[in-house]
Amino acid sequence: MQKNPQSRIKKFAVIGDPIEHSLSPLIQQAAFDELNIKAQYIKIRVKEKDLEKFITKRATKLNGFNITIPHKEKIIPLLDWIAPRAQVIGAVNTVLQHNKKFFGFNTDGDGYILSLPIQVQKNLKDMQVLLIGAGGAARAISAAFLQKGVKKLCIANRKLNKAEKIQKDFAKISSKNKLMTCALESTTFNKQLQQANLIINTTSVGLHGTSFENFDWSLVKKTSFISDIVYNPLITPLLKEAKKRKLKIHTGEGMLVYQAALAFELWTGQFPNTQLMKQVMLKALTPSGRR
Ligand code: ATR
């Protein structure tokens, strides 16, 4: 008997709660379609209390899925295998299903690095990075930088103890003196502002038009890159200030695109057209295309 053609279509999803505004279906579907891969990528709202049920039931029918807030950490004990990087970070954003076994990965940090200008990627070993924030995104990006090998990384956070927790958790992937921490707006922070070649905001500051107070721009090197992982708005208050001062800026859409591309590659073995994915995403973010 001939199989139902629907069953030959590969199925993928992004899960989270809330999930309504996720751009992942749009960018992943564009990549599948361009490569003529018969696949459907949908969004599924999974409440925290239903995560285990999702894994045992619906997830077995998916070839793979992405995970967003609030499940990235809680999904770990429910999976069969976790990639070493995801283990260090303590969060998974991509799952591959094979024979009802679930394999967890984290592509956020490498996605961020791939989104950086090529001259920065080529010179990581000479880069002194000041990363602001100590949440999930900060953990993923820091782990990637440390494993790829930067000259120095300083994690600055409002609550210093959260940055120190990352330093402790990452002791085994970081050689001595590579990773340091400081409190936002401290003397050490200001010293780091003077030394950094790349300053990254991974906090939610900027999301709703908010900005950092007491950020001493006069200390920032003229050659520094200023980067923000917030992509809506694309030009955050931090980037607006940086532009005013003629500093080089790096916007947040690339991280979403490249973490998605790396997930796509894990599922299909093919690296997708990231230019197309970016175009689709930017179109959705413009006022006329906003959903
Ligand atoms: P993620 O989305 O990366 O998982 P998160 O876990 O929600 O982020 O963490 C948010 C980050 O934004 C934290 O580093 C937080 O700082 P604290 O740990 O000190 O709370 C930071 N953050 C949020 N609002 C901030 C503000 N007004 N000023 C400075 N940092 C702020």
Tab-separated table of C-alpha atoms in Angstrom, residues 57-189:
chain	number	residue	atom	x	y	z
A	57	LYS	CA	3.693	12.601	22.448
A	58	ARG	CA	3.857	15.327	19.818
A	59	ALA	CA	7.644	15.680	19.590
A	60	THR	CA	8.047	12.080	18.414
A	61	LYS	CA	6.281	13.110	15.195
A	62	LEU	CA	8.703	15.979	14.576
A	63	ASN	CA	12.074	15.534	12.858
A	64	GLY	CA	13.419	18.388	14.907
A	65	PHE	CA	12.451	21.508	16.769
A	66	ASN	CA	13.740	24.776	18.186
A	67	ILE	CA	13.121	25.836	21.749
A	68	THR	CA	12.603	29.311	23.060
A	69	ILE	CA	11.581	30.964	26.330
A	70	PRO	CA	10.780	29.488	28.869
A	71	HIS	CA	11.867	25.917	28.011
A	72	LYS	CA	15.547	26.138	27.017
A	73	GLU	CA	16.828	24.981	30.405
A	74	LYS	CA	13.950	22.809	31.596
A	75	ILE	CA	14.046	20.601	28.512
A	76	ILE	CA	17.528	19.246	29.308
A	77	PRO	CA	16.530	16.377	31.660
A	78	LEU	CA	13.869	15.268	29.178
A	79	LEU	CA	16.365	14.657	26.328
A	80	ASP	CA	18.472	11.552	25.592
A	81	TRP	CA	21.759	13.272	24.703
A	82	ILE	CA	23.085	16.811	25.154
A	83	ALA	CA	25.980	18.259	23.154
A	84	PRO	CA	28.916	19.307	25.381
A	85	ARG	CA	28.491	23.012	24.509
A	86	ALA	CA	24.800	22.953	25.451
A	87	GLN	CA	25.726	21.173	28.656
A	88	VAL	CA	28.181	23.892	29.659
A	89	ILE	CA	25.675	26.624	28.796
A	90	GLY	CA	22.879	24.775	30.581
A	91	ALA	CA	20.395	25.427	27.768
A	92	VAL	CA	19.264	23.824	24.510
A	93	ASN	CA	17.781	25.728	21.548
A	94	THR	CA	17.740	22.920	18.940
A	95	VAL	CA	16.599	19.308	19.127
A	96	LEU	CA	17.040	16.555	16.560
A	97	GLN	CA	14.759	13.510	16.797
A	98	HIS	CA	15.878	10.115	15.533
A	99	ASN	CA	14.164	6.808	16.337
A	100	LYS	CA	12.260	8.551	19.120
A	101	LYS	CA	15.525	9.607	20.752
A	102	PHE	CA	16.102	13.328	21.302
A	103	PHE	CA	19.478	15.012	20.789
A	104	GLY	CA	19.950	18.541	22.193
A	105	PHE	CA	22.238	21.304	20.898
A	106	ASN	CA	22.784	25.010	21.432
A	107	THR	CA	23.485	27.046	18.272
A	108	ASP	CA	22.930	30.514	19.806
A	109	GLY	CA	26.573	31.348	20.569
A	110	ASP	CA	28.048	30.099	17.294
A	111	GLY	CA	25.136	31.801	15.543
A	112	TYR	CA	26.116	35.089	17.142
A	113	ILE	CA	29.772	34.700	16.128
A	114	LEU	CA	28.839	33.799	12.534
A	115	SER	CA	26.769	36.979	12.381
A	116	LEU	CA	29.793	39.176	13.169
A	117	PRO	CA	31.637	40.998	10.372
A	118	ILE	CA	34.199	38.727	8.748
A	119	GLN	CA	37.148	40.863	9.909
A	120	VAL	CA	36.033	40.366	13.532
A	121	GLN	CA	35.575	36.611	13.074
A	122	LYS	CA	39.052	36.353	11.570
A	123	ASN	CA	40.661	38.212	14.462
A	124	LEU	CA	38.896	36.648	17.427
A	125	LYS	CA	42.212	35.766	19.041
A	126	ASP	CA	43.083	39.459	19.258
A	127	MET	CA	39.660	40.604	20.420
A	128	GLN	CA	38.985	41.959	23.855
A	129	VAL	CA	35.248	41.544	24.394
A	130	LEU	CA	33.049	43.335	26.916
A	131	LEU	CA	29.741	41.532	27.193
A	132	ILE	CA	26.931	43.192	29.132
A	133	GLY	CA	24.366	40.893	30.768
A	134	ALA	CA	24.382	37.497	32.444
A	135	GLY	CA	21.178	35.829	31.211
A	136	GLY	CA	20.750	32.901	28.834
A	137	ALA	CA	21.990	34.726	25.733
A	138	ALA	CA	25.086	35.940	27.596
A	139	ARG	CA	25.906	32.364	28.645
A	140	ALA	CA	25.581	31.051	25.078
A	141	ILE	CA	27.658	33.836	23.510
A	142	SER	CA	30.348	33.692	26.213
A	143	ALA	CA	30.771	29.920	25.840
A	144	ALA	CA	31.208	30.286	22.082
A	145	PHE	CA	33.808	33.047	22.463
A	146	LEU	CA	35.757	31.090	25.061
A	147	GLN	CA	35.764	27.894	23.035
A	148	LYS	CA	36.737	29.692	19.820
A	149	GLY	CA	39.436	31.564	21.714
A	150	VAL	CA	39.258	35.310	22.300
A	151	LYS	CA	42.049	37.327	23.893
A	152	LYS	CA	39.894	38.360	26.844
A	153	LEU	CA	36.238	38.327	27.782
A	154	CYS	CA	34.682	40.402	30.533
A	155	ILE	CA	31.091	39.748	31.585
A	156	ALA	CA	29.544	42.865	33.125
A	157	ASN	CA	26.223	42.671	34.911
A	158	ARG	CA	24.055	44.794	37.173
A	159	LYS	CA	23.968	41.927	39.689
A	160	LEU	CA	27.635	40.904	39.868
A	161	ASN	CA	26.877	37.504	41.432
A	162	LYS	CA	25.140	36.337	38.230
A	163	ALA	CA	28.251	37.103	36.170
A	164	GLU	CA	30.400	35.343	38.768
A	165	LYS	CA	28.158	32.277	38.539
A	166	ILE	CA	28.918	32.071	34.796
A	167	GLN	CA	32.629	32.403	35.507
A	168	LYS	CA	32.396	29.491	37.942
A	169	ASP	CA	30.302	27.345	35.582
A	170	PHE	CA	32.697	27.994	32.695
A	171	ALA	CA	35.919	27.282	34.624
A	172	LYS	CA	36.497	24.091	32.645
A	173	ILE	CA	36.263	25.731	29.208
A	174	SER	CA	38.169	28.868	30.070
A	175	SER	CA	41.906	29.089	30.564
A	176	LYS	CA	43.022	31.232	33.486
A	177	ASN	CA	42.771	35.034	33.116
A	178	LYS	CA	40.694	34.821	29.916
A	179	LEU	CA	37.340	35.358	31.604
A	180	MET	CA	36.711	38.118	34.083
A	181	THR	CA	33.625	39.761	35.551
A	182	CYS	CA	32.621	43.190	36.766
A	183	ALA	CA	29.604	45.103	37.951
A	184	LEU	CA	27.955	47.489	35.511
A	185	GLU	CA	29.128	51.080	35.975
A	186	SER	CA	32.026	50.072	38.285
A	187	THR	CA	35.604	51.306	37.940
A	188	THR	CA	36.547	47.972	36.367
A	189	PHE	CA	33.668	48.357	33.900
